[in-house]
Coordinates of N, CA and C in Angstrom, one line a residue:
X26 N 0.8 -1.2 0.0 CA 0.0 0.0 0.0 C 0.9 1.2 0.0
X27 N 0.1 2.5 -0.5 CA 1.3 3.5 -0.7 C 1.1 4.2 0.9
X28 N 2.4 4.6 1.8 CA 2.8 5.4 3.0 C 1.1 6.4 2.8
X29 N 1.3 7.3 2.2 CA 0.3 8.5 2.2 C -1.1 7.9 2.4
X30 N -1.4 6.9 1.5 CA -3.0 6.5 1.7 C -3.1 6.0 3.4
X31 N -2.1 5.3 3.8 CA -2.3 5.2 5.2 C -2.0 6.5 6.7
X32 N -1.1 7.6 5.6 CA -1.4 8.3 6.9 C -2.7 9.1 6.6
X33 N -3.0 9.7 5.7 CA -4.8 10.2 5.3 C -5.5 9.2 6.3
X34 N -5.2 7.5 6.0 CA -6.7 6.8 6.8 C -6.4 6.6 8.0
X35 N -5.1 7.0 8.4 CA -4.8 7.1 10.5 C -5.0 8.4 10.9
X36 N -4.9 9.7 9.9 CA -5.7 10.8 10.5 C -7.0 10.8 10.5
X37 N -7.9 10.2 9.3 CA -9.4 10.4 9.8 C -10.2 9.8 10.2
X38 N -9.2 8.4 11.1 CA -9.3 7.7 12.2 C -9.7 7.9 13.4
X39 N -8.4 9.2 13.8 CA -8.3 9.7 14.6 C -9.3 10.5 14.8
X40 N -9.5 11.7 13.7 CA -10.7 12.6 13.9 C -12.1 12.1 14.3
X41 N -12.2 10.8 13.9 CA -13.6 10.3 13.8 C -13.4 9.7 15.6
X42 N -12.6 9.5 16.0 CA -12.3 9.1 17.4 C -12.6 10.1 18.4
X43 N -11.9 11.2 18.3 CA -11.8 12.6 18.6 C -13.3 13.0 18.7
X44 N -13.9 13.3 17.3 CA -15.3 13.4 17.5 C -16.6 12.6 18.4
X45 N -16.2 11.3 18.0 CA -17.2 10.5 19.1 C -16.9 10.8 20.2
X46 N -15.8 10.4 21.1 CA -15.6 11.0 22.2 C -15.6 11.9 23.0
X47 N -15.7 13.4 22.4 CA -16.6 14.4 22.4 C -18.1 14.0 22.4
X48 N -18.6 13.7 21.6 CA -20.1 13.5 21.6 C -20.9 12.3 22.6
X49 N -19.6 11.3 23.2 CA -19.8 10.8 24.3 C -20.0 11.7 25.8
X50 N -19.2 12.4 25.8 CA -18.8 13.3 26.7 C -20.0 14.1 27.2
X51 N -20.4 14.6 25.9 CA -21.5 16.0 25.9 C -23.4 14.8 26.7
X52 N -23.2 13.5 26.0 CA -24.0 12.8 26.6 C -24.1 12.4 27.8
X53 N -22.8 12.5 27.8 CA -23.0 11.8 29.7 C -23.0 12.8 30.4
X54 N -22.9 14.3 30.2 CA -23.0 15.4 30.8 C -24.2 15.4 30.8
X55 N -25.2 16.0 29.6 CA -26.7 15.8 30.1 C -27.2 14.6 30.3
X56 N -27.0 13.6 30.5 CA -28.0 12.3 31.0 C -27.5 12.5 32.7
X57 N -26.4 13.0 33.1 CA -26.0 13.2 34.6 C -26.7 14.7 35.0
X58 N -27.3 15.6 33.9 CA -27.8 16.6 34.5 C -29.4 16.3 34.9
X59 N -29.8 15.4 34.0 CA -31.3 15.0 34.0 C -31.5 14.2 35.0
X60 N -30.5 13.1 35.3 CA -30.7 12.5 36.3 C -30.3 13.2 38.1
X61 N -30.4 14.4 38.1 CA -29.7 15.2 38.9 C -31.2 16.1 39.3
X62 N -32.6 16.3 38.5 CA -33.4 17.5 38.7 C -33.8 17.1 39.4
X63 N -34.3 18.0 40.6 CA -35.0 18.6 41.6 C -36.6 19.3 41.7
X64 N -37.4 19.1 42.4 CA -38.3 20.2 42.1 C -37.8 21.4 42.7
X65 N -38.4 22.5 42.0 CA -38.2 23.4 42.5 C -37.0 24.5 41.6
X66 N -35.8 23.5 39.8 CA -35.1 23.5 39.3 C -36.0 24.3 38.3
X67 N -35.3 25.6 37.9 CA -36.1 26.1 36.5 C -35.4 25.9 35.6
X68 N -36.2 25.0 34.3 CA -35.8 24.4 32.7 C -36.3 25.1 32.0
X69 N -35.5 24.3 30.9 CA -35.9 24.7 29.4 C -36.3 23.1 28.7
X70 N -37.0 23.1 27.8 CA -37.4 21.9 27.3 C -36.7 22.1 26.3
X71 N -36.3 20.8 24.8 CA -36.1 20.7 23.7 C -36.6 21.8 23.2
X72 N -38.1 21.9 23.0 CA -39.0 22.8 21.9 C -38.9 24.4 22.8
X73 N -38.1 24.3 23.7 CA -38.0 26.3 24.0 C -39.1 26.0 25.1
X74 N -39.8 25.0 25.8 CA -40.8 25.7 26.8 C -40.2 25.9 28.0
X75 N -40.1 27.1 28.9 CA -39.6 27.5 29.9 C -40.5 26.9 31.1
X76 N -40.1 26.3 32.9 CA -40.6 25.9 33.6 C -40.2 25.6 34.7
X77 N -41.2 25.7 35.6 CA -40.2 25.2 37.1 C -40.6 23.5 37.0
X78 N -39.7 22.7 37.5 CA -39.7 21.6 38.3 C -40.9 21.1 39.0
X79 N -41.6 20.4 39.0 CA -42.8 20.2 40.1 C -42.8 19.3 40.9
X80 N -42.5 18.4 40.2 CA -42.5 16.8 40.5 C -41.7 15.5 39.6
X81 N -40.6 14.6 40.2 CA -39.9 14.2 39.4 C -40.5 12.5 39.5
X82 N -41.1 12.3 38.8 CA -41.0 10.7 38.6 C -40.3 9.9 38.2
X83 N -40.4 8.4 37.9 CA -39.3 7.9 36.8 C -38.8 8.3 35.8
X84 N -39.4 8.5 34.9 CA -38.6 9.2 33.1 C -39.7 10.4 33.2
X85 N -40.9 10.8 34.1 CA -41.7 11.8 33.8 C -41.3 13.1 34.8
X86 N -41.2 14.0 34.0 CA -41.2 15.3 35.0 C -42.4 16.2 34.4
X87 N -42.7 16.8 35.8 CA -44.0 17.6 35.4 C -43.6 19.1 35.9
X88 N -43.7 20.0 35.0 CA -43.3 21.4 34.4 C -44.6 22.3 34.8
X89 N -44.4 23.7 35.4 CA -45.2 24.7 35.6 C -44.9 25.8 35.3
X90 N -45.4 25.7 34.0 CA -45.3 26.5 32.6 C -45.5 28.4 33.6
X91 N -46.6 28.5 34.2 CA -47.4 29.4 34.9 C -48.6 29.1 36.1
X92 N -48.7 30.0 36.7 CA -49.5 29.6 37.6 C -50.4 28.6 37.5
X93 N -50.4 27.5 37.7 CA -51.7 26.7 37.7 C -51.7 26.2 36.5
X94 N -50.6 25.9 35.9 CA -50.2 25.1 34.6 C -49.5 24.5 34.8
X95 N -49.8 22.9 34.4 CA -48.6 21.8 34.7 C -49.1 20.8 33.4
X96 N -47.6 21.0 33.0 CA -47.3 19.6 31.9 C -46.4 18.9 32.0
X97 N -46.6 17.4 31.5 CA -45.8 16.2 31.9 C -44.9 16.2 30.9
X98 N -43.5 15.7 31.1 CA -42.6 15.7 29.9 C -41.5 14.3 30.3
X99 N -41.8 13.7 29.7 CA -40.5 13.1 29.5 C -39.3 13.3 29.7
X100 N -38.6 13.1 30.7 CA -36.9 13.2 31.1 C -35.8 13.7 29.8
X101 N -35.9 13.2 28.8 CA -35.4 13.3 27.8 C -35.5 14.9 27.1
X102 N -36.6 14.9 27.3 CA -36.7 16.3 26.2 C -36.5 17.5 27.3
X103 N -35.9 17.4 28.1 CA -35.8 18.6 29.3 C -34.1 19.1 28.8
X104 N -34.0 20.0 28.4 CA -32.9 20.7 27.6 C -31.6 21.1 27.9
X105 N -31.8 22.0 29.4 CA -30.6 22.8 30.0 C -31.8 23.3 31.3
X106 N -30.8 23.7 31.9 CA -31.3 24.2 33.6 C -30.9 25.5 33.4
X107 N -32.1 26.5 33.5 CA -31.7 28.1 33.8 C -31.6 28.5 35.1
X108 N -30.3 29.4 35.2 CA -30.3 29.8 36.4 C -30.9 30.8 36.4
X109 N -31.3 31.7 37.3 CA -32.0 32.5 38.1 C -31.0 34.0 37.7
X110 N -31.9 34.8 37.3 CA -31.0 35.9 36.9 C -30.6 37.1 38.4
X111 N -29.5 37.2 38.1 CA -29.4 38.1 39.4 C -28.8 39.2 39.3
X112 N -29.5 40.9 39.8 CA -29.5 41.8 39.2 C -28.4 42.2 40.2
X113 N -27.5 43.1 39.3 CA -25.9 43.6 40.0 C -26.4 45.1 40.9
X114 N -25.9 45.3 42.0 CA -26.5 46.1 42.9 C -25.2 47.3 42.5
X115 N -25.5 48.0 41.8 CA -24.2 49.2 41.7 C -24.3 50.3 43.0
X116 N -23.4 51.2 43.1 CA -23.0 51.9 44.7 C -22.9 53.3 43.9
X117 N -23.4 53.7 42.7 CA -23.6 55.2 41.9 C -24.6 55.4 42.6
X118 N -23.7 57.0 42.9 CA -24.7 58.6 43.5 C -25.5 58.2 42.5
X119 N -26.9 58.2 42.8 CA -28.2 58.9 42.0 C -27.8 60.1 40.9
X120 N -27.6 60.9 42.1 CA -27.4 62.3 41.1 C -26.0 62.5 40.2
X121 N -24.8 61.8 40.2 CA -23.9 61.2 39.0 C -24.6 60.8 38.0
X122 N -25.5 59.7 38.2 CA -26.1 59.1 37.2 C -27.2 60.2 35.7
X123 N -27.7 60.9 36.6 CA -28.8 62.0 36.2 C -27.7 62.4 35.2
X124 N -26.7 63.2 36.0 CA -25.8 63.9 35.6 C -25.0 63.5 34.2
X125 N -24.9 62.4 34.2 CA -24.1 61.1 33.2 C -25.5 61.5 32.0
X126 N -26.5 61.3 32.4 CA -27.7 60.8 31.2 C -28.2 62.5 30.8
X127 N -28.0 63.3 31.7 CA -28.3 64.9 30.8 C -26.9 65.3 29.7
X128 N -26.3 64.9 30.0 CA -24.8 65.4 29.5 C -24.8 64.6 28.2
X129 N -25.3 63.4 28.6 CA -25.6 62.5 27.0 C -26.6 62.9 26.1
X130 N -27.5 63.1 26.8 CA -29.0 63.8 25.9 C -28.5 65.0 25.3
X131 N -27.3 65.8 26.0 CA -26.9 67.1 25.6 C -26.1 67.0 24.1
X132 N -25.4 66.2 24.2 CA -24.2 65.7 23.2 C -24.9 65.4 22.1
X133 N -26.3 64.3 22.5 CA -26.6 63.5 21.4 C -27.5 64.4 20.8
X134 N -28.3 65.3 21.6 CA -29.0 66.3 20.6 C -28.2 67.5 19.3
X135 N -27.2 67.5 20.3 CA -25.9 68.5 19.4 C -25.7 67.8 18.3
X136 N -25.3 66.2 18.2 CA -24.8 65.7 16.8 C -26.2 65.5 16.1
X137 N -27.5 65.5 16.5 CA -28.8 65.3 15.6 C -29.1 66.6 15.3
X138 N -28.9 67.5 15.5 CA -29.1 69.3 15.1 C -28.2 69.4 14.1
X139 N -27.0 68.9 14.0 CA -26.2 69.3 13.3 C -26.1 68.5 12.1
X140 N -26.3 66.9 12.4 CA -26.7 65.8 10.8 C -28.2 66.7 10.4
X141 N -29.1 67.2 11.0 CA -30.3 68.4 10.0 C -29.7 68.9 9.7
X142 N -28.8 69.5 9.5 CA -28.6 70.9 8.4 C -29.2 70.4 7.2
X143 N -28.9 69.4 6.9 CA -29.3 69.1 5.3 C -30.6 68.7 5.2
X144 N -31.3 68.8 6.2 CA -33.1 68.1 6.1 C -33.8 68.3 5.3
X145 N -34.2 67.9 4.6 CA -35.7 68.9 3.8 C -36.9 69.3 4.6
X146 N -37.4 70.3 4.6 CA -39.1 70.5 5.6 C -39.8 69.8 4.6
X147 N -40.6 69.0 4.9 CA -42.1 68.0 3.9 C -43.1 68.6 4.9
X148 N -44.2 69.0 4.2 CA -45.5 69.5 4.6 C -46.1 68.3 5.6
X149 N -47.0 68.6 6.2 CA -47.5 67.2 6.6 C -48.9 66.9 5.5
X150 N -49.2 67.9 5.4 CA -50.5 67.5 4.4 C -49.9 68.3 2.9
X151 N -51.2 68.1 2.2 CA -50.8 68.3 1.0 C -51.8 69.7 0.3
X152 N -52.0 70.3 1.4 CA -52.4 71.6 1.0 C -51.6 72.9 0.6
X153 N -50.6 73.1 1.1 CA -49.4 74.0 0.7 C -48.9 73.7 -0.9
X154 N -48.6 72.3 -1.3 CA -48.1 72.1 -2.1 C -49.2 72.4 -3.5
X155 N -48.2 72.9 -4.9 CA -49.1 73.4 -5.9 C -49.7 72.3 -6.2
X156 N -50.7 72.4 -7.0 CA -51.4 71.8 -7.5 C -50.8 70.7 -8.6
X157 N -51.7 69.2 -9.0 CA -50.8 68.7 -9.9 C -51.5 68.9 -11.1
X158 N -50.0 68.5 -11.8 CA -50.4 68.4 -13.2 C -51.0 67.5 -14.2
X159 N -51.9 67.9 -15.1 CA -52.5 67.3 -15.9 C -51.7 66.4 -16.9
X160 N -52.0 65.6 -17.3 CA -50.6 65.0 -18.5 C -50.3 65.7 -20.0
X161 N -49.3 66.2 -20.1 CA -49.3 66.8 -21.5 C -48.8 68.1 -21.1
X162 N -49.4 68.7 -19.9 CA -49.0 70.2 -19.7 C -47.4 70.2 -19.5
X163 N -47.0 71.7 -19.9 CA -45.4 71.7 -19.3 C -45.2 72.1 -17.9
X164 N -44.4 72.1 -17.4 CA -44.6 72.7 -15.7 C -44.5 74.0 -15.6
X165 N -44.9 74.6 -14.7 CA -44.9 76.2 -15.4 C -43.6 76.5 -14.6
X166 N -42.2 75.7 -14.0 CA -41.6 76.8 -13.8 C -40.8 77.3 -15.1

């Protein structure tokens, strides 16, 4: 056999090794996440539906979409676990802040005054404007 055809078929040996392995990995990560829910855990399903946790059965977990809404799902199709958003508490003076957002309003109105110069004024109705023309006439200016 020629040297080259065998290193070509021990590299895409490897890659194809490389790849399952990864895709083993990524499996056993979520079948260990799934087998890990809790009630009380807020998900995402396969198809996007957002939910708390209710109740975990064998392969059935039941989801509370909204108040007083609960659907059964299958273990499987439960997607990723959302965490809980947590809003950053900043320690800005109030009045810095004000100060920060007038000074920008100030700026930003300066650069939109100044891209008008070139604006056209358009009527809002169509009473100012001359009358139209008939077909054939020349324009009178």
């Amino acid at each position: 056999m020629d040297p080259s055809f065998l290193v070509i078929l021990a590299v895409a040996l490897g890659a194809l090794w490389l790849m399952s392995n990864r895709t083993r990995k990524q499996q056993r990560t979520a079948a260990e996440f799934r087998n890990n829910l809790v009630a009380g855990d807020e998900v995402m399903t396969a198809s996007g539906l957002l939910g708390t946790v209710v109740a975990v059965e064998d392969d059935v977990i039941t989801l509370e979409s909204g108040p007083g809404s609960q659907t059964r799902w299958i273990r499987a199709a439960i997607a990723k676990k959302i965490e809980p958003t947590v809003d950053a508490v900043d320690d800005v003076d109030d009045g810095d802040v004000e100060d920060e957002a007038y000074d920008d309003a100030v700026s930003d109105a300066d650069r939109i005054s100044s891209a008008n110069d070139d604006v056209i004024d358009v009527p809002d109705d169509l009473s100012s404007l001359p009358p139209a023309r008939k077909d054939g006439e020349p324009d009178s200016k």
